[in-house]
Coordinates of C-alpha atoms in Angstrom, one line a residue:
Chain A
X669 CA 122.7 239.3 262.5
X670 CA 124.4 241.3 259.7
X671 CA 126.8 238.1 258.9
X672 CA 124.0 235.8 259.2
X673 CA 122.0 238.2 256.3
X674 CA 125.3 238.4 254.4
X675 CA 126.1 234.7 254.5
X676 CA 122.4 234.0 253.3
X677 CA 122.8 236.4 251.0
X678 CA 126.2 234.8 249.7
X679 CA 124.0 231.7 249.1
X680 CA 121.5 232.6 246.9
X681 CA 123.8 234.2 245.0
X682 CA 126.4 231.6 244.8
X683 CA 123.8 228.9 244.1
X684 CA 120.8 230.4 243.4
X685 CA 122.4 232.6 240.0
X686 CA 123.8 229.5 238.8
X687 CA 120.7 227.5 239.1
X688 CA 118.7 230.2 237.1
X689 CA 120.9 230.4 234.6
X690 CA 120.9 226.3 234.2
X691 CA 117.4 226.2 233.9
X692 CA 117.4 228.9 231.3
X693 CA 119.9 227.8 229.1
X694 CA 118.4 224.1 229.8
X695 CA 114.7 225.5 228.7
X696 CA 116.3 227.5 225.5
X697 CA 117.8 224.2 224.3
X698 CA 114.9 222.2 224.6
X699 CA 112.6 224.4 222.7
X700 CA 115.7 225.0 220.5
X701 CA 115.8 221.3 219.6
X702 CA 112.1 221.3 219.2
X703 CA 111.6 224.3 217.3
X704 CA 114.3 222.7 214.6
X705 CA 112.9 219.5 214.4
X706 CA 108.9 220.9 213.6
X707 CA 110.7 223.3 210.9
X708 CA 113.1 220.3 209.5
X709 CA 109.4 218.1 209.2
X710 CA 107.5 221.0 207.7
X711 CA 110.4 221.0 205.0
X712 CA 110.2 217.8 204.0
X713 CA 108.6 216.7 201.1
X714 CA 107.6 212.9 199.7
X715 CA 109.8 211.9 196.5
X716 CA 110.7 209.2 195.0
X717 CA 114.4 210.3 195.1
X718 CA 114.4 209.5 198.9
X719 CA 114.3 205.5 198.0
X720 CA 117.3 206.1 195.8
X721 CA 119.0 208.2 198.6
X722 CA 118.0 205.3 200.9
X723 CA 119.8 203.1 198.4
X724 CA 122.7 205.1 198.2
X725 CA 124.0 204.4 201.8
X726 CA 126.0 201.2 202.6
X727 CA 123.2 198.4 203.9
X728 CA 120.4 200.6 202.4
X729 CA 120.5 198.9 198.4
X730 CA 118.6 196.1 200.3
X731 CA 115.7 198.0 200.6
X732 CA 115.2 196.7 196.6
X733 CA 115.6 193.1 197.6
X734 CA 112.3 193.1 200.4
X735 CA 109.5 190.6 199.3
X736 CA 107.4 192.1 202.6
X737 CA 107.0 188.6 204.5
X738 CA 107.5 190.5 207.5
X739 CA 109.8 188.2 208.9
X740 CA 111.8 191.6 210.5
X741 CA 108.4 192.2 212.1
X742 CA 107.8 189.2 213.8
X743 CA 111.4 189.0 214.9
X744 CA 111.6 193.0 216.2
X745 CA 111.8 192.8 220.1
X746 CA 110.3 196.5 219.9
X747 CA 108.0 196.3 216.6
X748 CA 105.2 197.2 219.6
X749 CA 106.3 200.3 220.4
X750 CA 106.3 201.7 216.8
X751 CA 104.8 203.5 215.3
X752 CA 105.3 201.6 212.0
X753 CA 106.7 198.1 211.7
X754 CA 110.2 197.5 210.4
X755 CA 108.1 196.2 207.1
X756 CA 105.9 198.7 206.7
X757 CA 108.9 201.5 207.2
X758 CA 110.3 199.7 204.0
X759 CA 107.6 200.1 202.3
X760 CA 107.0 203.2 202.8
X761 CA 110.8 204.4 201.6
X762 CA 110.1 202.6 199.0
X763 CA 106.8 204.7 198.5
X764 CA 109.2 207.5 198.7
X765 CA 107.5 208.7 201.5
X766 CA 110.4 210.7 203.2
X767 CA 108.9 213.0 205.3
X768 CA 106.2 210.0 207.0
X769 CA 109.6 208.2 207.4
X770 CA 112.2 210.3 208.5
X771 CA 109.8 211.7 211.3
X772 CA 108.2 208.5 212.7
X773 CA 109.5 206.6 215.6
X774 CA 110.5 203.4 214.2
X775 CA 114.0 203.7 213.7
X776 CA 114.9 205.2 217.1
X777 CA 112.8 201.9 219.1
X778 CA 115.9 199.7 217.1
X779 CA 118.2 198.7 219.8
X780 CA 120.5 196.8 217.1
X781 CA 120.1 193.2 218.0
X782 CA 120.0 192.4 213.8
X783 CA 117.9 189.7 214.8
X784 CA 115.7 190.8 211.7
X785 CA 119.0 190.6 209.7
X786 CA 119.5 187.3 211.1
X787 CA 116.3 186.3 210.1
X788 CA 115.6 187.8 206.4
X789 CA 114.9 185.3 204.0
X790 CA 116.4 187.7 201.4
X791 CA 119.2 188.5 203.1
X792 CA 118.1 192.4 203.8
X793 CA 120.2 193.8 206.3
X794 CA 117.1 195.7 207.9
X795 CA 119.7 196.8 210.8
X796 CA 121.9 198.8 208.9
X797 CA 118.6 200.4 206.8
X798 CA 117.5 201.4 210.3
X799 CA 120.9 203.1 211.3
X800 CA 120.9 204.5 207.8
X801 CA 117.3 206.0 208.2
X802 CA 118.5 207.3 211.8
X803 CA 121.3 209.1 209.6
X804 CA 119.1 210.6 207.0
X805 CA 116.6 212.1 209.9
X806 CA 119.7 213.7 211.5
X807 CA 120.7 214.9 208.4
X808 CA 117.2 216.3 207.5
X809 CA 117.6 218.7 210.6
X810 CA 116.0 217.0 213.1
X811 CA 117.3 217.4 217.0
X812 CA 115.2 215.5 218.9
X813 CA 112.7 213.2 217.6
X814 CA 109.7 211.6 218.7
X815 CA 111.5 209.8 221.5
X816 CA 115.0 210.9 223.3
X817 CA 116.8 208.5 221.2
X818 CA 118.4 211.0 219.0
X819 CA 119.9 214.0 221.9
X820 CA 121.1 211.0 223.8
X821 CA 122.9 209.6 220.7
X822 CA 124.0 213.4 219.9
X823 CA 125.3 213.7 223.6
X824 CA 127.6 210.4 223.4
X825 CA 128.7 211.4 219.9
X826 CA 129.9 214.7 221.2
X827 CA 131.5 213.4 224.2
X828 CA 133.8 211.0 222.0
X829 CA 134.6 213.6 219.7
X830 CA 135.7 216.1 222.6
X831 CA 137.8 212.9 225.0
X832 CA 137.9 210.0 222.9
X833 CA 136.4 208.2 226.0
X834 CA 132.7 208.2 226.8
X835 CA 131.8 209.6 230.4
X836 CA 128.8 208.0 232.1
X837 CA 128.4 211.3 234.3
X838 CA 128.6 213.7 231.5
X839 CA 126.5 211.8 229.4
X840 CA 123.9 211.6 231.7
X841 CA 124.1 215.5 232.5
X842 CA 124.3 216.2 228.7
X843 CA 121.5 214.2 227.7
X844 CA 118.9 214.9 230.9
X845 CA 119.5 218.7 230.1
X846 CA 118.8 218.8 226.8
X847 CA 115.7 216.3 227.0
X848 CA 113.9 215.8 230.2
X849 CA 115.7 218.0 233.2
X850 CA 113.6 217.3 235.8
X851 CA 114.0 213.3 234.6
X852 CA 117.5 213.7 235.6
X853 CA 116.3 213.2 239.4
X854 CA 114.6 209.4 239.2
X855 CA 118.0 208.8 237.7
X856 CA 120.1 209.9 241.2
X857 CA 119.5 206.5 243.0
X858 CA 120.7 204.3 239.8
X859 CA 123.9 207.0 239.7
X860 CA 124.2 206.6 243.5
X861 CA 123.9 202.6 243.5
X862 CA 126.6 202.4 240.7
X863 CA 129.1 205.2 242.5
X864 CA 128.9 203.7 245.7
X865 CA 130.3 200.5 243.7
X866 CA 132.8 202.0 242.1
X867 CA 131.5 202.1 238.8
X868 CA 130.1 205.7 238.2
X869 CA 134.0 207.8 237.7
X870 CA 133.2 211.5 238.2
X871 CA 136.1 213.1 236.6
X872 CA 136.1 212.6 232.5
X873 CA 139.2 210.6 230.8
X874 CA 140.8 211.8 227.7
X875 CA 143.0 209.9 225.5
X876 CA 146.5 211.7 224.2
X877 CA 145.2 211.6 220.4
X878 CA 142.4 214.0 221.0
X879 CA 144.0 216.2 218.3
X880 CA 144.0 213.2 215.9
X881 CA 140.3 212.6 216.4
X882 CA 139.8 216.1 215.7
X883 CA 142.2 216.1 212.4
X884 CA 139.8 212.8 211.5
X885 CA 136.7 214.0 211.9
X886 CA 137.2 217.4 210.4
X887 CA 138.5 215.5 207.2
X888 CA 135.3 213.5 207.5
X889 CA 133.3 216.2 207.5
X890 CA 134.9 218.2 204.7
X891 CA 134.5 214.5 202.8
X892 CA 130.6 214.8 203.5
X893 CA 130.2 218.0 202.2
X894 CA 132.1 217.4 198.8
X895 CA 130.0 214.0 198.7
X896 CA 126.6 216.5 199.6
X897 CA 127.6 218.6 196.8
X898 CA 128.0 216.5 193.6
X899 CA 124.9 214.9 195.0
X900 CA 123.6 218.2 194.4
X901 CA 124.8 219.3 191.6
X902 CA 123.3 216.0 189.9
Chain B
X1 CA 145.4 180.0 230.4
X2 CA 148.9 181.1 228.3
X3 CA 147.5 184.9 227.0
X4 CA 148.9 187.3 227.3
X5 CA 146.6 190.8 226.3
X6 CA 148.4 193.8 225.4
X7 CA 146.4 197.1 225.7
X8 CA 145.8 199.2 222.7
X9 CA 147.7 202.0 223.2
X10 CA 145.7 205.4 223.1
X11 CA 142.9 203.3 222.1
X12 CA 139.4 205.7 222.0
X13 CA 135.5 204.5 222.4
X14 CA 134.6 202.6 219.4
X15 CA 131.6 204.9 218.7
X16 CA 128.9 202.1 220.0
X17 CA 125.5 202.2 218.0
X18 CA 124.7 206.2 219.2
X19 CA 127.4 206.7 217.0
X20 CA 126.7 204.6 213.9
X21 CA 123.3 206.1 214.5
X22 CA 124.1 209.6 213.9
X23 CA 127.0 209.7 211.3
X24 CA 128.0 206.4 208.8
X25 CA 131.4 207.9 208.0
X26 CA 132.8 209.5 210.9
X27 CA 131.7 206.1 212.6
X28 CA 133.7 204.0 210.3
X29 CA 136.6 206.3 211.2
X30 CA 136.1 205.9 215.2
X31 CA 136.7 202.1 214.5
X32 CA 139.3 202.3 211.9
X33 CA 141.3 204.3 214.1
X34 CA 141.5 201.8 216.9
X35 CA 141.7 198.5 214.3
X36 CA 145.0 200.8 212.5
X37 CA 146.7 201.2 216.2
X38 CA 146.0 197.1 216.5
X39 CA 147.5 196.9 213.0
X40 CA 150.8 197.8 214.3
X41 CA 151.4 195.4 217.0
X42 CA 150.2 192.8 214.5
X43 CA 148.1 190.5 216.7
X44 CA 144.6 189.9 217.3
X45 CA 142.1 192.8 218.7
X46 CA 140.4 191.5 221.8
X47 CA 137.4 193.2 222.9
X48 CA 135.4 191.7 226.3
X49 CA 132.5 193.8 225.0
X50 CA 129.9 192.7 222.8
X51 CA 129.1 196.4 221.7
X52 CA 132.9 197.4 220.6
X53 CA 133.1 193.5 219.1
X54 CA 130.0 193.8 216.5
X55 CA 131.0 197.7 216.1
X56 CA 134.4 196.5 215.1
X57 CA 133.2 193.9 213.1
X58 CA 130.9 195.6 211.4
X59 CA 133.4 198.5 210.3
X60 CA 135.9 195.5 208.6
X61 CA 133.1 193.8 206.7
X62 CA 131.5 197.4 205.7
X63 CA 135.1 198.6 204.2
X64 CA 135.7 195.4 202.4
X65 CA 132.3 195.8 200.6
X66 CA 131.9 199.7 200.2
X67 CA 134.8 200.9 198.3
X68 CA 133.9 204.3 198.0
X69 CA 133.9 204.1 202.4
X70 CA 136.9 202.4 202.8
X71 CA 138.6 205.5 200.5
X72 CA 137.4 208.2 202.2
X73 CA 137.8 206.0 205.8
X74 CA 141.4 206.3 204.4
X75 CA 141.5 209.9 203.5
X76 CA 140.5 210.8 207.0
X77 CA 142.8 208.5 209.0
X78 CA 145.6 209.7 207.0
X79 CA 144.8 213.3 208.1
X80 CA 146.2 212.0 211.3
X81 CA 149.2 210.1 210.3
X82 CA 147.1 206.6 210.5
X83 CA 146.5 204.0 207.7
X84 CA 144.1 200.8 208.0
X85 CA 144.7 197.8 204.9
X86 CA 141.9 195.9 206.8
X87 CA 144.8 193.1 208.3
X88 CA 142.8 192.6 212.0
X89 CA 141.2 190.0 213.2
X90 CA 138.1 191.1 215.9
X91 CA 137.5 188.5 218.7
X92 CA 135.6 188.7 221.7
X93 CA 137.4 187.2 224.7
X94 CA 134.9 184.8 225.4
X95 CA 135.6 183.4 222.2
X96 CA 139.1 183.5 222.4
X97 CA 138.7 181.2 226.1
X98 CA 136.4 178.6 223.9
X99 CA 138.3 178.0 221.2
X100 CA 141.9 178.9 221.9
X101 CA 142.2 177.4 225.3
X102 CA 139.2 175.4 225.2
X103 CA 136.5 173.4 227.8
X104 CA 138.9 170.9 228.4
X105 CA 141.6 173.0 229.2
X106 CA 140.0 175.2 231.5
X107 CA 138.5 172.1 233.2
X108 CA 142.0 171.0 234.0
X109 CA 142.7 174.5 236.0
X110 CA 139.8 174.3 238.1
X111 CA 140.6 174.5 241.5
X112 CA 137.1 175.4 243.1
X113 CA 134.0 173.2 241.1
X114 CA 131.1 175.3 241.1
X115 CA 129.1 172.0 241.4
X116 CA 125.8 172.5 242.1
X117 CA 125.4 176.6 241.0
X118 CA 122.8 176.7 238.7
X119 CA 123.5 180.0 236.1
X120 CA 121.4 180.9 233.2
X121 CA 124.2 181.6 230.2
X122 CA 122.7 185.0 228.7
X123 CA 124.6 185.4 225.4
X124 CA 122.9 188.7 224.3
X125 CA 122.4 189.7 220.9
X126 CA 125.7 191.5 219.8
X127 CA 128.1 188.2 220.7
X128 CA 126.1 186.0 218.1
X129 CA 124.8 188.8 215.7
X130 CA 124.9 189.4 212.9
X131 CA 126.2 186.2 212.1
X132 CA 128.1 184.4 210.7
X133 CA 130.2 184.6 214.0
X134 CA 131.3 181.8 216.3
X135 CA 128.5 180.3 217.4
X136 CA 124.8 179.8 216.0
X137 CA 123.1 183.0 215.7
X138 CA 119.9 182.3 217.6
X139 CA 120.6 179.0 219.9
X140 CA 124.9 179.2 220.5
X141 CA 126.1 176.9 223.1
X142 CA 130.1 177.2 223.3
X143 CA 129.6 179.0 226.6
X144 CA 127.2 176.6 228.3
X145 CA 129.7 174.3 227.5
X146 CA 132.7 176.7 229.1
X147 CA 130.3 177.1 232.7
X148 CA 129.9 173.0 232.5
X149 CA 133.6 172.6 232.2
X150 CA 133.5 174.8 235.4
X151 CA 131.2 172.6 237.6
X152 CA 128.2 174.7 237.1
X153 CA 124.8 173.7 235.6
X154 CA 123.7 175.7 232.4
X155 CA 120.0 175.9 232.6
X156 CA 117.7 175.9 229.6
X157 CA 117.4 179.5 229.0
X158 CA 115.1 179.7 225.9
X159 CA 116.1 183.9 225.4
X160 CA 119.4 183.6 225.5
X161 CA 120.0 185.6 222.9
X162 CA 117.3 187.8 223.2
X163 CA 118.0 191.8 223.7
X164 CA 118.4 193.4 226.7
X165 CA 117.4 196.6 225.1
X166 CA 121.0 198.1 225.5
X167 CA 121.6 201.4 225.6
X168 CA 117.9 202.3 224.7
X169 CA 117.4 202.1 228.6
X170 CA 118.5 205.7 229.1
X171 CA 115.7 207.4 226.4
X172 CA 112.7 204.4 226.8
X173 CA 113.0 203.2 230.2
X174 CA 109.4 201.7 230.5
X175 CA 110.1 199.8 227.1
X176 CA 113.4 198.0 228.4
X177 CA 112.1 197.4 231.7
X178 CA 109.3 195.4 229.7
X179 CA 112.7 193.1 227.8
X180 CA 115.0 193.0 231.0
X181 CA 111.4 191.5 232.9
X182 CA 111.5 189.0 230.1
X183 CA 114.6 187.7 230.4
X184 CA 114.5 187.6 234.1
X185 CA 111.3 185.7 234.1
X186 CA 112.8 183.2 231.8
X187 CA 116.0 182.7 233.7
X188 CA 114.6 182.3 237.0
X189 CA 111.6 179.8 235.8
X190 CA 113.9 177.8 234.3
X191 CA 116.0 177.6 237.9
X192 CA 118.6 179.8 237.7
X193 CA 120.5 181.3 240.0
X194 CA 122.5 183.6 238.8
X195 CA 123.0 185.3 235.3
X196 CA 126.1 185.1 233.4
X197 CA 126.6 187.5 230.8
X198 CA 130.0 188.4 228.0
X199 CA 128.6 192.5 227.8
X200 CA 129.3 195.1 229.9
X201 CA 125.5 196.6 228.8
X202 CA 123.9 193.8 229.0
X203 CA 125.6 193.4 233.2
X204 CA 124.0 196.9 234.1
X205 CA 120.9 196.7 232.3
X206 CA 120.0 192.9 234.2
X207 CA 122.1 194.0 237.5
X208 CA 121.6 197.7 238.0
X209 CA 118.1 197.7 236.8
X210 CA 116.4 194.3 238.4
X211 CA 115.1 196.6 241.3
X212 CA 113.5 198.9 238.9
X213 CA 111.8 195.9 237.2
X214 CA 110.7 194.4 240.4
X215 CA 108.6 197.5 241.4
X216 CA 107.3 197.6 237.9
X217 CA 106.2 193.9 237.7
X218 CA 105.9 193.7 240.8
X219 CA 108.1 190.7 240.9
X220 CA 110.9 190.0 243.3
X221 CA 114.2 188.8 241.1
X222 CA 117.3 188.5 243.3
X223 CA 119.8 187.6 240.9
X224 CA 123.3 187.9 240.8
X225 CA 124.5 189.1 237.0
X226 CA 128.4 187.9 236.7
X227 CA 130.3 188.4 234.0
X228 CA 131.7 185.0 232.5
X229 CA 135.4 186.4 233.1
X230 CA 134.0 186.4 237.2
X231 CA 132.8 183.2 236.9
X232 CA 135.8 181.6 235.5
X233 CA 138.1 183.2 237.6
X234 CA 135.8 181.8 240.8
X235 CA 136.6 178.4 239.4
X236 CA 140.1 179.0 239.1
X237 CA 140.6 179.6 242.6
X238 CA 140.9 183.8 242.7
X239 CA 139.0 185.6 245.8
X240 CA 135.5 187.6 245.3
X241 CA 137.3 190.3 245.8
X242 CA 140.0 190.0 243.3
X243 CA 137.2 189.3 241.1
X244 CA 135.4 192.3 241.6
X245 CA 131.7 190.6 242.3
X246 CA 131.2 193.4 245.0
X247 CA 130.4 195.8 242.3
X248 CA 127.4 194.0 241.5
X249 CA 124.5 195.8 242.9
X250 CA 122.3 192.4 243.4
X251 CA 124.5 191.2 246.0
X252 CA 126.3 187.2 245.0
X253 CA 127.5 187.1 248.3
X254 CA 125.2 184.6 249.6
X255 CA 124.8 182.6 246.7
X256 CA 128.8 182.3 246.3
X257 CA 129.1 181.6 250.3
X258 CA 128.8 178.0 249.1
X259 CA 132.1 178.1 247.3
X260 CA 134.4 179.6 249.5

């Protein structure tokens, strides 16, 4: 009787512990995430130098070429599901409407298919404005955004910059913890289909230059923030 | 076919759009460290991935028009010993089989006609996009023309280029579901039988995801997603197995029964 209390008792520590402290550390980062994103809106402002910090990034100086036809529009497979179109999103940076842009939805519903760049009859490359808008709201503070998109993009990023190889596993782990947890479980039967193919690895791969990546992007960064202050000091 | 691919050595993940999403130069430097390793052997980079081909693509023609990027792309690779002058040529390998070897030439190796298999040719939008690439940006036909020389009968497949939604599928489900129903619709109304696709995404989105789509639409797709390597390499005379079509989770085994 004893062993049978001590082995149940084994259990809930063994698993039960662990599973506390997962769902703890899962619920702090979520409302984490959350919490900086409302503070990053609520400090934003509307100006008109976010059209020339729009401009500034490689792809965005189209953003002066638009004639509003709304070709990009009628061409976006996901202009439904936002919240504004890819022609009104232009408009409105250049409107200099930073904060309505940076925390709408419309840039994270691009799937990059540059269909609208394809299409433009003035050759904007509305594709790169979207990942350069995408940029700007990450560098505005925010976390998580009015979809996923941006904690599942943050999850891949830091997997590459940790292996060098993206890990399907991980990146599902990463991404369902920090967004949706209890998601994670109408996910097991796609992870289970793929697995019992073969195609779902469990252990991560690194590559040998792991400390080249990191001697990259730590000159990167140290790039950024020279760039961020003379941008500054302007 | 006469090439011979030489892996990258140490080659790491090209960044995909999550990355070009979150950071412009670190992304740049993802690619420019894999197109400086290729730089060194001095031949071609080969990608069978639409995602790594437009990434790649993309960082060349962004650090021959953005000077002030391309320097500090430079700074950063040579904090690890690397140095990119911009020298390599980014080819997807479906390309590379239509214009290096050629129809004609793969025609003359088939030992196994597909006659008679019916396959909608999905080019997704990364292969074609942005252009100009190697093929017309919204109606391309080079790989029709590769399944033809095979035996097999390329459907008219109006969304052939149409997204599959990528790697949005993992935040916005419900919205992809609502592309990948489109495309399935279209293929299988217009006959096909199976899908052929150049893009690893664009495989699990289609394959891995028709049964999600079915409950959804309430539809009943059953059909095989191949890869255009798979369907070559049918032709050519190597096993299923060889091949690696078990891995698909719609099941070709009936469909390719008829070829074996």
């Amino acid at each position: 009787m004893e062993i049978f209390l001590a082995i149940l008792l084994a259990l809930a520590i063994f698993i039960g512990v662990p599973a506390l402290v997962g769902l703890l550390i899962t619920v702090s980062v979520v409302r984490y995430n959350r919490y900086q994103t409302a503070r990053a809106k609520r400090a934003l402002t509307n100006d008109t130098g976010f059209l020339a910090e729009v401009a500034s990034i490689p792809g965005g100086e189209g953003v002066y070429q638009c004639i509003q036809c709304g070709t990009c529009t009628g061409s976006c497979p996901n202009a439904n599901e936002m919240q504004y179109s890819p022609r009104k999103i232009i408009a409105m940076v250049r409107a200099g409407m930073r904060k309505e842009v940076l925390s709408s939805d419309t840039m994270w519903y691009c799937a990059s298919c540059y269909l609208c760049t394809e299409r433009c009859p003035r050759g904007v490359p509305v594709t790169e404005l979207m990942y350069g808008l995408k940029q700007l709201a990450y560098r505005s503070g925010f976390r998580s955004g009015p979809t996923a998109e941006p904690v599942m993009n943050r999850a891949f990023v830091d997997l590459i910059n940790r292996n060098g190889r993206v890990h399907e596993v991980s990146l599902m782990l990463r991404y369902y913890l920090q967004s949706k947890p209890l998601a994670i479980l109408k996910m097991a039967p796609i992870g289970l289909k793929m697995f019992l193919r073969g195609r779902m690895p469990l252990r991560p791969h690194a590559i040998e230059g792991t400390e080249q990546l990191s001697a990259i992007i730590a000159k990167a960064h140290a790039l950024e923030a020279a760039r961020a202050t003379v941008e500054v000091s302007r | 076919m006469g090439i011979e691919l030489a892996e990258i050595e140490d080659w790491n993940c090209c960044g995909s759009t999550p990355y070009s999403s979150v950071d412009g130069l670190i992304s740049s430097c993802m690619s420019a460290r894999n197109l400086a390793l290729a730089e060194k052997t001095g031949l071609d980079l080969v990608t069978a991935c639409s995602s790594c081909y437009t990434t790649l693509r993309r960082t060349n023609s962004l650090l021959k028009q953005h000077p002030q990027l391309k320097g500090e792309v430079d700074e950063a690779l040579a904090a690890a010993g690397l140095e990119y002058h911009g020298g390599v040529r980014v080819r997807h390998l479906a390309e590379v089989i239509v214009n290096d070897v050629g129809p004609e030439a793969v025609a003359a190796k088939v030992q196994r006609s597909l006659n008679g298999l019916k396959v909608a040719v999905y080019y997704g939008c990364q292969i074609v996009r942005p252009g100009p690439g190697f093929d017309d940006p919204e109606f391309p036909q080079s790989l029709d023309r590769l399944a033809e020389s095979l035996g097999a009968e390329a459907v008219p497949f109006p969304l052939k280029t149409r997204c599959c939604g990528g790697s949005l599928i993992i935040p916005e489900e419900g919205v992809v579901l609502g592309l990948i129903h489109k495309l399935l619709d279209s293929a299988a109304t217009n006959g096909a039988e199976c899908i052929i696709t150049v893009c690893p995404l664009c495989q699990t989105n289609l394959d891995v995801y028709q049964g999600r789509v079915n409950r959804k639409f309430k539809t009943h797709y059953q059909l095989p997603v191949l890869f255009f390597t798979q369907l070559v390499g049918l032709a050519l005379g190597l096993s299923s197995k060889e091949l690696g079509i078990e891995k698909g989770v719609v099941s070709a085994k009936k469909l390719l029964s008829r070829y074996s």
